[in-house]
Amino acid sequence: MAVSEGLAIGALARRTGLAVSAIRYYEAQGLIAPWRNAGGQRRYQRADIRRLSFIMIAQQFGLTLPEIRDVLSGLPGSRTPTPQDWRKISVRLRARLDQRIATLTRLRDNLDGCIGCGCLSLPKCALYNPDDRAKSHGSGPRYLMGDSPDT
Amino acid sequence: MAVSEGLAIGALARRTGLAVSAIRYYEAQGLIAPWRNAGGQRRYQRADIRRLSFIMIAQQFGLTLPEIRDVLSGLPGSRTPTPQDWRKISVRLRARLDQRIATLTRLRDNLDGCIGCGCLSLPKCALYNPDDRAKSHGSGPRYLMGDSPDT
DNA sequence: GTAATTTCTAAACCTAACTTTAGGTCAAGG
DNA sequence: CCTTGACCTAAAGTTAGGTTTAGAAATTAC
């Protein structure tokens, strides 16, 4: 019952609200790294509660698990992260979030333009290629919300 | 070669940038309804280009296919949609988009507060339960970004 | 000391949104 | 006519992010 035998996975699950299976899954994806006790069971640091919470928040922001793993790689591996450490990666998160908001806002404003002008059909409508849509296999221009110019 | 034999699926795919398989999939999901020619091949109206473009845009906004189907149900089934028809459902789309932007912005502002105060660990941090996270199975409070108050 | 919980692993299953494959049919050009 | 490319259906495969299941071992509670 020493102070630092670590948390069992169930305790961590209760603390974070995550399912036990999800925590194991995150480990498989390289997002968290517990140690094992004598019996082979996973044990976690208290700091891992914060780590998992960060993961949950980042997911709400729309980051994928690999992206979150990348962001978390900014934390020191050797010691328990300090508030400063967290602050640093939160800033990285904030940057991504700002970008997403900007993209959505631009999209909305374009939609507004279309609603306003009533076109909703011309290439000039520009409601497209907002940079998310990866380059498709085909080449050449892709018309959006309508036919080629003569429609 | 009459003016209205309709578009073949390949032509529609080229016009919209979508894969042929995706267009068939949308049909299976009830998002588009072509007719068949004598040989059993799908034929589309020119207005379907617009319909598919709308689907692509709505997806960028984060709507699921069932949600898009619902929005599209606002279009008249009996005639080719007019600009007014499109304008009407675009307004519905815009409402959803505004909501998403608001949610993300609120999330970002909360994150800012946490960065500012450096806490990133307390229940009062409130960076959670932004309403997206459905009620989990367990009951009782869920601490975010940290342990219970004494951590 | 034993019963009830937890945890373990590996593998299968799940949903969304598609793509790929296999085996055939249709349509258009020469 | 015949070949080639576009199209057809049905079923299986794919990725992300997990959950469920099964059978066994560890831990905790009494």
JSON list of N, CA, C and O (backbone and C1' of nucleotides) in Angstrom, two decimals, chain D:
[
{"chain": "D", "resi": 1, "resn": "DC", "atom": "P", "xyz": [-23.90, -9.10, -88.51]},
{"chain": "D", "resi": 1, "resn": "DC", "atom": "O5'", "xyz": [-22.60, -9.26, -87.61]},
{"chain": "D", "resi": 1, "resn": "DC", "atom": "C5'", "xyz": [-21.68, -10.19, -88.13]},
{"chain": "D", "resi": 1, "resn": "DC", "atom": "C4'", "xyz": [-20.27, -9.76, -87.75]},
{"chain": "D", "resi": 1, "resn": "DC", "atom": "C3'", "xyz": [-19.90, -10.20, -86.33]},
{"chain": "D", "resi": 1, "resn": "DC", "atom": "O3'", "xyz": [-18.52, -10.55, -86.36]},
{"chain": "D", "resi": 1, "resn": "DC", "atom": "C1'", "xyz": [-19.67, -7.87, -86.49]},
{"chain": "D", "resi": 2, "resn": "DC", "atom": "P", "xyz": [-18.02, -11.69, -85.41]},
{"chain": "D", "resi": 2, "resn": "DC", "atom": "O5'", "xyz": [-16.66, -11.00, -84.94]},
{"chain": "D", "resi": 2, "resn": "DC", "atom": "C5'", "xyz": [-16.15, -9.87, -85.66]},
{"chain": "D", "resi": 2, "resn": "DC", "atom": "C4'", "xyz": [-15.49, -8.89, -84.68]},
{"chain": "D", "resi": 2, "resn": "DC", "atom": "C3'", "xyz": [-15.31, -9.48, -83.27]},
{"chain": "D", "resi": 2, "resn": "DC", "atom": "O3'", "xyz": [-14.11, -8.97, -82.76]},
{"chain": "D", "resi": 2, "resn": "DC", "atom": "C1'", "xyz": [-16.52, -7.49, -83.14]},
{"chain": "D", "resi": 3, "resn": "DT", "atom": "P", "xyz": [-13.16, -9.91, -81.81]},
{"chain": "D", "resi": 3, "resn": "DT", "atom": "O5'", "xyz": [-12.23, -8.77, -81.14]},
{"chain": "D", "resi": 3, "resn": "DT", "atom": "C5'", "xyz": [-11.82, -7.65, -81.94]},
{"chain": "D", "resi": 3, "resn": "DT", "atom": "C4'", "xyz": [-12.02, -6.36, -81.17]},
{"chain": "D", "resi": 3, "resn": "DT", "atom": "C3'", "xyz": [-11.58, -6.44, -79.70]},
{"chain": "D", "resi": 3, "resn": "DT", "atom": "O3'", "xyz": [-10.78, -5.30, -79.45]},
{"chain": "D", "resi": 3, "resn": "DT", "atom": "C1'", "xyz": [-13.70, -5.46, -79.84]},
{"chain": "D", "resi": 4, "resn": "DT", "atom": "P", "xyz": [-9.61, -5.41, -78.30]},
{"chain": "D", "resi": 4, "resn": "DT", "atom": "O5'", "xyz": [-9.81, -4.02, -77.55]},
{"chain": "D", "resi": 4, "resn": "DT", "atom": "C5'", "xyz": [-10.22, -2.86, -78.32]},
{"chain": "D", "resi": 4, "resn": "DT", "atom": "C4'", "xyz": [-11.11, -1.98, -77.47]},
{"chain": "D", "resi": 4, "resn": "DT", "atom": "C3'", "xyz": [-10.72, -1.97, -75.98]},
{"chain": "D", "resi": 4, "resn": "DT", "atom": "O3'", "xyz": [-10.61, -0.61, -75.58]},
{"chain": "D", "resi": 4, "resn": "DT", "atom": "C1'", "xyz": [-13.05, -2.32, -76.22]},
{"chain": "D", "resi": 5, "resn": "DG", "atom": "P", "xyz": [-9.82, -0.26, -74.21]},
{"chain": "D", "resi": 5, "resn": "DG", "atom": "O5'", "xyz": [-10.88, 0.69, -73.52]},
{"chain": "D", "resi": 5, "resn": "DG", "atom": "C5'", "xyz": [-11.62, 1.61, -74.34]},
{"chain": "D", "resi": 5, "resn": "DG", "atom": "C4'", "xyz": [-12.99, 1.85, -73.72]},
{"chain": "D", "resi": 5, "resn": "DG", "atom": "C3'", "xyz": [-12.92, 2.11, -72.21]},
{"chain": "D", "resi": 5, "resn": "DG", "atom": "O3'", "xyz": [-13.80, 3.20, -71.93]},
{"chain": "D", "resi": 5, "resn": "DG", "atom": "C1'", "xyz": [-14.44, 0.39, -72.65]},
{"chain": "D", "resi": 6, "resn": "DA", "atom": "P", "xyz": [-13.72, 3.91, -70.49]},
{"chain": "D", "resi": 6, "resn": "DA", "atom": "O5'", "xyz": [-15.24, 3.77, -70.03]},
{"chain": "D", "resi": 6, "resn": "DA", "atom": "C5'", "xyz": [-16.25, 4.24, -70.92]},
{"chain": "D", "resi": 6, "resn": "DA", "atom": "C4'", "xyz": [-17.59, 3.70, -70.47]},
{"chain": "D", "resi": 6, "resn": "DA", "atom": "C3'", "xyz": [-17.87, 3.89, -68.98]},
{"chain": "D", "resi": 6, "resn": "DA", "atom": "O3'", "xyz": [-19.20, 4.39, -68.83]},
{"chain": "D", "resi": 6, "resn": "DA", "atom": "C1'", "xyz": [-18.19, 1.63, -69.59]},
{"chain": "D", "resi": 7, "resn": "DC", "atom": "P", "xyz": [-19.77, 4.80, -67.42]},
{"chain": "D", "resi": 7, "resn": "DC", "atom": "O5'", "xyz": [-20.62, 3.52, -66.98]},
{"chain": "D", "resi": 7, "resn": "DC", "atom": "C5'", "xyz": [-21.41, 2.88, -67.92]},
{"chain": "D", "resi": 7, "resn": "DC", "atom": "C4'", "xyz": [-22.16, 1.70, -67.36]},
{"chain": "D", "resi": 7, "resn": "DC", "atom": "C3'", "xyz": [-22.40, 1.69, -65.86]},
{"chain": "D", "resi": 7, "resn": "DC", "atom": "O3'", "xyz": [-23.79, 1.66, -65.58]},
{"chain": "D", "resi": 7, "resn": "DC", "atom": "C1'", "xyz": [-21.54, -0.40, -66.63]},
{"chain": "D", "resi": 8, "resn": "DC", "atom": "P", "xyz": [-24.28, 1.46, -64.05]},
{"chain": "D", "resi": 8, "resn": "DC", "atom": "O5'", "xyz": [-24.38, -0.13, -63.92]},
{"chain": "D", "resi": 8, "resn": "DC", "atom": "C5'", "xyz": [-25.39, -0.79, -64.66]},
{"chain": "D", "resi": 8, "resn": "DC", "atom": "C4'", "xyz": [-25.51, -2.23, -64.23]},
{"chain": "D", "resi": 8, "resn": "DC", "atom": "C3'", "xyz": [-25.45, -2.38, -62.71]},
{"chain": "D", "resi": 8, "resn": "DC", "atom": "O3'", "xyz": [-26.73, -2.43, -62.13]},
{"chain": "D", "resi": 8, "resn": "DC", "atom": "C1'", "xyz": [-24.00, -3.95, -63.78]},
{"chain": "D", "resi": 9, "resn": "DT", "atom": "P", "xyz": [-26.87, -2.34, -60.54]},
{"chain": "D", "resi": 9, "resn": "DT", "atom": "O5'", "xyz": [-26.53, -3.80, -60.01]},
{"chain": "D", "resi": 9, "resn": "DT", "atom": "C5'", "xyz": [-27.19, -4.93, -60.57]},
{"chain": "D", "resi": 9, "resn": "DT", "atom": "C4'", "xyz": [-26.71, -6.18, -59.86]},
{"chain": "D", "resi": 9, "resn": "DT", "atom": "C3'", "xyz": [-26.76, -6.05, -58.34]},
{"chain": "D", "resi": 9, "resn": "DT", "atom": "O3'", "xyz": [-27.40, -7.19, -57.78]},
{"chain": "D", "resi": 9, "resn": "DT", "atom": "C1'", "xyz": [-24.55, -6.61, -59.04]},
{"chain": "D", "resi": 10, "resn": "DA", "atom": "P", "xyz": [-27.82, -7.13, -56.22]},
{"chain": "D", "resi": 10, "resn": "DA", "atom": "O5'", "xyz": [-26.77, -8.14, -55.58]},
{"chain": "D", "resi": 10, "resn": "DA", "atom": "C5'", "xyz": [-26.21, -9.19, -56.38]},
{"chain": "D", "resi": 10, "resn": "DA", "atom": "C4'", "xyz": [-25.07, -9.82, -55.62]},
{"chain": "D", "resi": 10, "resn": "DA", "atom": "C3'", "xyz": [-25.16, -9.63, -54.10]},
{"chain": "D", "resi": 10, "resn": "DA", "atom": "O3'", "xyz": [-24.80, -10.85, -53.47]},
{"chain": "D", "resi": 10, "resn": "DA", "atom": "C1'", "xyz": [-23.12, -8.71, -54.91]},
{"chain": "D", "resi": 11, "resn": "DA", "atom": "P", "xyz": [-24.78, -10.91, -51.83]},
{"chain": "D", "resi": 11, "resn": "DA", "atom": "O5'", "xyz": [-23.21, -11.01, -51.55]},
{"chain": "D", "resi": 11, "resn": "DA", "atom": "C5'", "xyz": [-22.39, -11.71, -52.48]},
{"chain": "D", "resi": 11, "resn": "DA", "atom": "C4'", "xyz": [-20.94, -11.48, -52.13]},
{"chain": "D", "resi": 11, "resn": "DA", "atom": "C3'", "xyz": [-20.69, -11.37, -50.62]},
{"chain": "D", "resi": 11, "resn": "DA", "atom": "O3'", "xyz": [-19.45, -11.99, -50.33]},
{"chain": "D", "resi": 11, "resn": "DA", "atom": "C1'", "xyz": [-19.90, -9.45, -51.68]},
{"chain": "D", "resi": 12, "resn": "DA", "atom": "P", "xyz": [-19.07, -12.36, -48.79]},
{"chain": "D", "resi": 12, "resn": "DA", "atom": "O5'", "xyz": [-17.53, -11.95, -48.73]},
{"chain": "D", "resi": 12, "resn": "DA", "atom": "C5'", "xyz": [-16.73, -12.09, -49.90]},
{"chain": "D", "resi": 12, "resn": "DA", "atom": "C4'", "xyz": [-15.66, -11.01, -49.90]},
{"chain": "D", "resi": 12, "resn": "DA", "atom": "C3'", "xyz": [-15.04, -10.79, -48.52]},
{"chain": "D", "resi": 12, "resn": "DA", "atom": "O3'", "xyz": [-13.64, -10.75, -48.68]},
{"chain": "D", "resi": 12, "resn": "DA", "atom": "C1'", "xyz": [-15.72, -8.74, -49.46]},
{"chain": "D", "resi": 13, "resn": "DG", "atom": "P", "xyz": [-12.66, -10.61, -47.40]},
{"chain": "D", "resi": 13, "resn": "DG", "atom": "O5'", "xyz": [-12.05, -9.17, -47.65]},
{"chain": "D", "resi": 13, "resn": "DG", "atom": "C5'", "xyz": [-11.53, -8.84, -48.95]},
{"chain": "D", "resi": 13, "resn": "DG", "atom": "C4'", "xyz": [-11.01, -7.42, -48.92]},
{"chain": "D", "resi": 13, "resn": "DG", "atom": "C3'", "xyz": [-10.30, -7.07, -47.61]},
{"chain": "D", "resi": 13, "resn": "DG", "atom": "O3'", "xyz": [-9.15, -6.29, -47.92]},
{"chain": "D", "resi": 13, "resn": "DG", "atom": "C1'", "xyz": [-12.07, -5.56, -47.98]},
{"chain": "D", "resi": 14, "resn": "DT", "atom": "P", "xyz": [-8.24, -5.70, -46.74]},
{"chain": "D", "resi": 14, "resn": "DT", "atom": "O5'", "xyz": [-8.82, -4.23, -46.61]},
{"chain": "D", "resi": 14, "resn": "DT", "atom": "C5'", "xyz": [-8.74, -3.33, -47.72]},
{"chain": "D", "resi": 14, "resn": "DT", "atom": "C4'", "xyz": [-8.80, -1.90, -47.22]},
{"chain": "D", "resi": 14, "resn": "DT", "atom": "C3'", "xyz": [-8.14, -1.71, -45.85]},
{"chain": "D", "resi": 14, "resn": "DT", "atom": "O3'", "xyz": [-7.35, -0.53, -45.86]},
{"chain": "D", "resi": 14, "resn": "DT", "atom": "C1'", "xyz": [-10.40, -0.98, -45.79]},
{"chain": "D", "resi": 15, "resn": "DT", "atom": "P", "xyz": [-6.26, -0.30, -44.68]},
{"chain": "D", "resi": 15, "resn": "DT", "atom": "O5'", "xyz": [-6.86, 0.93, -43.89]},
{"chain": "D", "resi": 15, "resn": "DT", "atom": "C5'", "xyz": [-7.22, 2.10, -44.60]},
{"chain": "D", "resi": 15, "resn": "DT", "atom": "C4'", "xyz": [-7.83, 3.08, -43.62]},
{"chain": "D", "resi": 15, "resn": "DT", "atom": "C3'", "xyz": [-7.20, 3.00, -42.23]},
{"chain": "D", "resi": 15, "resn": "DT", "atom": "O3'", "xyz": [-6.98, 4.34, -41.76]},
{"chain": "D", "resi": 15, "resn": "DT", "atom": "C1'", "xyz": [-9.53, 2.66, -42.08]},
{"chain": "D", "resi": 16, "resn": "DA", "atom": "P", "xyz": [-6.30, 4.56, -40.30]},
{"chain": "D", "resi": 16, "resn": "DA", "atom": "O5'", "xyz": [-7.54, 5.05, -39.43]},
{"chain": "D", "resi": 16, "resn": "DA", "atom": "C5'", "xyz": [-8.37, 6.09, -39.94]},
{"chain": "D", "resi": 16, "resn": "DA", "atom": "C4'", "xyz": [-9.39, 6.43, -38.88]},
{"chain": "D", "resi": 16, "resn": "DA", "atom": "C3'", "xyz": [-8.83, 6.41, -37.45]},
{"chain": "D", "resi": 16, "resn": "DA", "atom": "O3'", "xyz": [-9.40, 7.49, -36.72]},
{"chain": "D", "resi": 16, "resn": "DA", "atom": "C1'", "xyz": [-10.56, 4.81, -37.66]},
{"chain": "D", "resi": 17, "resn": "DG", "atom": "P", "xyz": [-8.73, 7.88, -35.32]},
{"chain": "D", "resi": 17, "resn": "DG", "atom": "O5'", "xyz": [-9.67, 7.10, -34.30]},
{"chain": "D", "resi": 17, "resn": "DG", "atom": "C5'", "xyz": [-11.05, 7.46, -34.22]},
{"chain": "D", "resi": 17, "resn": "DG", "atom": "C4'", "xyz": [-11.78, 6.44, -33.38]},
{"chain": "D", "resi": 17, "resn": "DG", "atom": "C3'", "xyz": [-11.06, 6.05, -32.07]},
{"chain": "D", "resi": 17, "resn": "DG", "atom": "O3'", "xyz": [-12.01, 5.98, -31.01]},
{"chain": "D", "resi": 17, "resn": "DG", "atom": "C1'", "xyz": [-11.65, 4.18, -33.25]},
{"chain": "D", "resi": 18, "resn": "DG", "atom": "P", "xyz": [-11.54, 6.44, -29.53]},
{"chain": "D", "resi": 18, "resn": "DG", "atom": "O5'", "xyz": [-11.09, 5.16, -28.73]},
{"chain": "D", "resi": 18, "resn": "DG", "atom": "C5'", "xyz": [-11.12, 3.85, -29.25]},
{"chain": "D", "resi": 18, "resn": "DG", "atom": "C4'", "xyz": [-12.53, 3.32, -29.37]},
{"chain": "D", "resi": 18, "resn": "DG", "atom": "C3'", "xyz": [-12.91, 2.34, -28.28]},
{"chain": "D", "resi": 18, "resn": "DG", "atom": "O3'", "xyz": [-14.14, 2.61, -27.65]},
{"chain": "D", "resi": 18, "resn": "DG", "atom": "C1'", "xyz": [-13.18, 1.35, -30.44]},
{"chain": "D", "resi": 19, "resn": "DT", "atom": "P", "xyz": [-14.59, 1.79, -26.38]},
{"chain": "D", "resi": 19, "resn": "DT", "atom": "O5'", "xyz": [-15.35, 0.52, -27.00]},
{"chain": "D", "resi": 19, "resn": "DT", "atom": "C5'", "xyz": [-16.62, 0.70, -27.59]},
{"chain": "D", "resi": 19, "resn": "DT", "atom": "C4'", "xyz": [-17.26, -0.65, -27.83]},
{"chain": "D", "resi": 19, "resn": "DT", "atom": "C3'", "xyz": [-17.50, -1.48, -26.57]},
{"chain": "D", "resi": 19, "resn": "DT", "atom": "O3'", "xyz": [-18.75, -2.14, -26.76]},
{"chain": "D", "resi": 19, "resn": "DT", "atom": "C1'", "xyz": [-16.14, -2.70, -28.04]},
{"chain": "D", "resi": 20, "resn": "DT", "atom": "P", "xyz": [-19.36, -3.02, -25.58]},
{"chain": "D", "resi": 20, "resn": "DT", "atom": "O5'", "xyz": [-19.08, -4.50, -26.10]},
{"chain": "D", "resi": 20, "resn": "DT", "atom": "C5'", "xyz": [-19.32, -4.83, -27.45]},
{"chain": "D", "resi": 20, "resn": "DT", "atom": "C4'", "xyz": [-19.08, -6.32, -27.66]},
{"chain": "D", "resi": 20, "resn": "DT", "atom": "C3'", "xyz": [-19.35, -7.19, -26.43]},
{"chain": "D", "resi": 20, "resn": "DT", "atom": "O3'", "xyz": [-20.06, -8.34, -26.89]},
{"chain": "D", "resi": 20, "resn": "DT", "atom": "C1'", "xyz": [-17.13, -7.55, -27.20]},
{"chain": "D", "resi": 21, "resn": "DT", "atom": "P", "xyz": [-20.54, -9.45, -25.86]},
{"chain": "D", "resi": 21, "resn": "DT", "atom": "O5'", "xyz": [-19.44, -10.58, -26.09]},
{"chain": "D", "resi": 21, "resn": "DT", "atom": "C5'", "xyz": [-19.03, -10.88, -27.43]},
{"chain": "D", "resi": 21, "resn": "DT", "atom": "C4'", "xyz": [-18.04, -12.03, -27.39]},
{"chain": "D", "resi": 21, "resn": "DT", "atom": "C3'", "xyz": [-18.22, -12.97, -26.21]},
{"chain": "D", "resi": 21, "resn": "DT", "atom": "O3'", "xyz": [-18.08, -14.31, -26.66]},
{"chain": "D", "resi": 21, "resn": "DT", "atom": "C1'", "xyz": [-16.01, -12.16, -26.27]},
{"chain": "D", "resi": 22, "resn": "DA", "atom": "P", "xyz": [-18.54, -15.51, -25.71]},
{"chain": "D", "resi": 22, "resn": "DA", "atom": "O5'", "xyz": [-17.16, -16.30, -25.56]},
{"chain": "D", "resi": 22, "resn": "DA", "atom": "C5'", "xyz": [-16.22, -16.33, -26.66]},
{"chain": "D", "resi": 22, "resn": "DA", "atom": "C4'", "xyz": [-14.96, -16.98, -26.14]},
{"chain": "D", "resi": 22, "resn": "DA", "atom": "C3'", "xyz": [-15.18, -17.81, -24.89]},
{"chain": "D", "resi": 22, "resn": "DA", "atom": "O3'", "xyz": [-14.42, -19.01, -24.96]},
{"chain": "D", "resi": 22, "resn": "DA", "atom": "C1'", "xyz": [-13.59, -16.13, -24.43]},
{"chain": "D", "resi": 23, "resn": "DG", "atom": "P", "xyz": [-14.72, -20.19, -23.93]},
{"chain": "D", "resi": 23, "resn": "DG", "atom": "O5'", "xyz": [-13.28, -20.36, -23.29]},
{"chain": "D", "resi": 23, "resn": "DG", "atom": "C5'", "xyz": [-12.10, -20.20, -24.09]},
{"chain": "D", "resi": 23, "resn": "DG", "atom": "C4'", "xyz": [-10.93, -19.91, -23.19]},
{"chain": "D", "resi": 23, "resn": "DG", "atom": "C3'", "xyz": [-11.01, -20.65, -21.85]},
{"chain": "D", "resi": 23, "resn": "DG", "atom": "O3'", "xyz": [-9.71, -21.13, -21.54]},
{"chain": "D", "resi": 23, "resn": "DG", "atom": "C1'", "xyz": [-10.78, -18.36, -21.45]},
{"chain": "D", "resi": 24, "resn": "DA", "atom": "P", "xyz": [-9.41, -21.94, -20.16]},
{"chain": "D", "resi": 24, "resn": "DA", "atom": "O5'", "xyz": [-8.30, -21.00, -19.49]},
{"chain": "D", "resi": 24, "resn": "DA", "atom": "C5'", "xyz": [-7.22, -20.55, -20.30]},
{"chain": "D", "resi": 24, "resn": "DA", "atom": "C4'", "xyz": [-6.43, -19.49, -19.55]},
{"chain": "D", "resi": 24, "resn": "DA", "atom": "C3'", "xyz": [-6.08, -19.91, -18.11]},
{"chain": "D", "resi": 24, "resn": "DA", "atom": "O3'", "xyz": [-4.75, -19.47, -17.83]},
{"chain": "D", "resi": 24, "resn": "DA", "atom": "C1'", "xyz": [-7.22, -17.85, -18.10]},
{"chain": "D", "resi": 25, "resn": "DA", "atom": "P", "xyz": [-3.99, -20.08, -16.53]},
{"chain": "D", "resi": 25, "resn": "DA", "atom": "O5'", "xyz": [-3.54, -18.76, -15.74]},
{"chain": "D", "resi": 25, "resn": "DA", "atom": "C5'", "xyz": [-2.81, -17.75, -16.44]},
{"chain": "D", "resi": 25, "resn": "DA", "atom": "C4'", "xyz": [-2.85, -16.47, -15.65]},
{"chain": "D", "resi": 25, "resn": "DA", "atom": "C3'", "xyz": [-2.44, -16.63, -14.19]},
{"chain": "D", "resi": 25, "resn": "DA", "atom": "O3'", "xyz": [-1.65, -15.49, -13.84]},
{"chain": "D", "resi": 25, "resn": "DA", "atom": "C1'", "xyz": [-4.56, -15.63, -14.30]},
{"chain": "D", "resi": 26, "resn": "DA", "atom": "P", "xyz": [-0.82, -15.51, -12.46]},
{"chain": "D", "resi": 26, "resn": "DA", "atom": "O5'", "xyz": [-1.34, -14.15, -11.81]},
{"chain": "D", "resi": 26, "resn": "DA", "atom": "C5'", "xyz": [-1.36, -12.98, -12.61]},
{"chain": "D", "resi": 26, "resn": "DA", "atom": "C4'", "xyz": [-2.17, -11.91, -11.91]},
{"chain": "D", "resi": 26, "resn": "DA", "atom": "C3'", "xyz": [-1.80, -11.68, -10.44]},
{"chain": "D", "resi": 26, "resn": "DA", "atom": "O3'", "xyz": [-1.69, -10.28, -10.23]},
{"chain": "D", "resi": 26, "resn": "DA", "atom": "C1'", "xyz": [-4.12, -12.08, -10.65]},
{"chain": "D", "resi": 27, "resn": "DT", "atom": "P", "xyz": [-1.01, -9.74, -8.84]},
{"chain": "D", "resi": 27, "resn": "DT", "atom": "O5'", "xyz": [-2.28, -9.15, -8.11]},
{"chain": "D", "resi": 27, "resn": "DT", "atom": "C5'", "xyz": [-3.43, -8.89, -8.91]},
{"chain": "D", "resi": 27, "resn": "DT", "atom": "C4'", "xyz": [-4.57, -8.27, -8.14]},
{"chain": "D", "resi": 27, "resn": "DT", "atom": "C3'", "xyz": [-4.35, -7.89, -6.69]},
{"chain": "D", "resi": 27, "resn": "DT", "atom": "O3'", "xyz": [-4.99, -6.63, -6.50]},
{"chain": "D", "resi": 27, "resn": "DT", "atom": "C1'", "xyz": [-6.14, -9.45, -6.85]},
{"chain": "D", "resi": 28, "resn": "DT", "atom": "P", "xyz": [-4.88, -5.80, -5.12]},
{"chain": "D", "resi": 28, "resn": "DT", "atom": "O5'", "xyz": [-6.32, -6.09, -4.51]},
{"chain": "D", "resi": 28, "resn": "DT", "atom": "C5'", "xyz": [-7.47, -5.90, -5.35]},
{"chain": "D", "resi": 28, "resn": "DT", "atom": "C4'", "xyz": [-8.73, -6.29, -4.61]},
{"chain": "D", "resi": 28, "resn": "DT", "atom": "C3'", "xyz": [-8.76, -5.88, -3.14]},
{"chain": "D", "resi": 28, "resn": "DT", "atom": "O3'", "xyz": [-10.00, -5.17, -2.94]},
{"chain": "D", "resi": 28, "resn": "DT", "atom": "C1'", "xyz": [-9.27, -8.20, -3.37]},
{"chain": "D", "resi": 29, "resn": "DA", "atom": "P", "xyz": [-10.60, -4.91, -1.53]},
{"chain": "D", "resi": 29, "resn": "DA", "atom": "O5'", "xyz": [-11.51, -6.21, -1.36]},
{"chain": "D", "resi": 29, "resn": "DA", "atom": "C5'", "xyz": [-12.68, -6.37, -2.16]},
{"chain": "D", "resi": 29, "resn": "DA", "atom": "C4'", "xyz": [-13.64, -7.26, -1.37]},
{"chain": "D", "resi": 29, "resn": "DA", "atom": "C3'", "xyz": [-13.78, -6.85, 0.09]},
{"chain": "D", "resi": 29, "resn": "DA", "atom": "O3'", "xyz": [-15.15, -7.00, 0.49]},
{"chain": "D", "resi": 29, "resn": "DA", "atom": "C1'", "xyz": [-12.89, -9.05, -0.03]},
{"chain": "D", "resi": 30, "resn": "DC", "atom": "P", "xyz": [-15.56, -6.80, 2.02]},
{"chain": "D", "resi": 30, "resn": "DC", "atom": "O5'", "xyz": [-15.71, -8.31, 2.53]},
{"chain": "D", "resi": 30, "resn": "DC", "atom": "C5'", "xyz": [-16.46, -9.25, 1.75]},
{"chain": "D", "resi": 30, "resn": "DC", "atom": "C4'", "xyz": [-16.46, -10.62, 2.42]},
{"chain": "D", "resi": 30, "resn": "DC", "atom": "C3'", "xyz": [-16.71, -10.57, 3.93]},
{"chain": "D", "resi": 30, "resn": "DC", "atom": "O3'", "xyz": [-17.60, -11.63, 4.27]},
{"chain": "D", "resi": 30, "resn": "DC", "atom": "C1'", "xyz": [-14.70, -11.72, 3.50]}
]
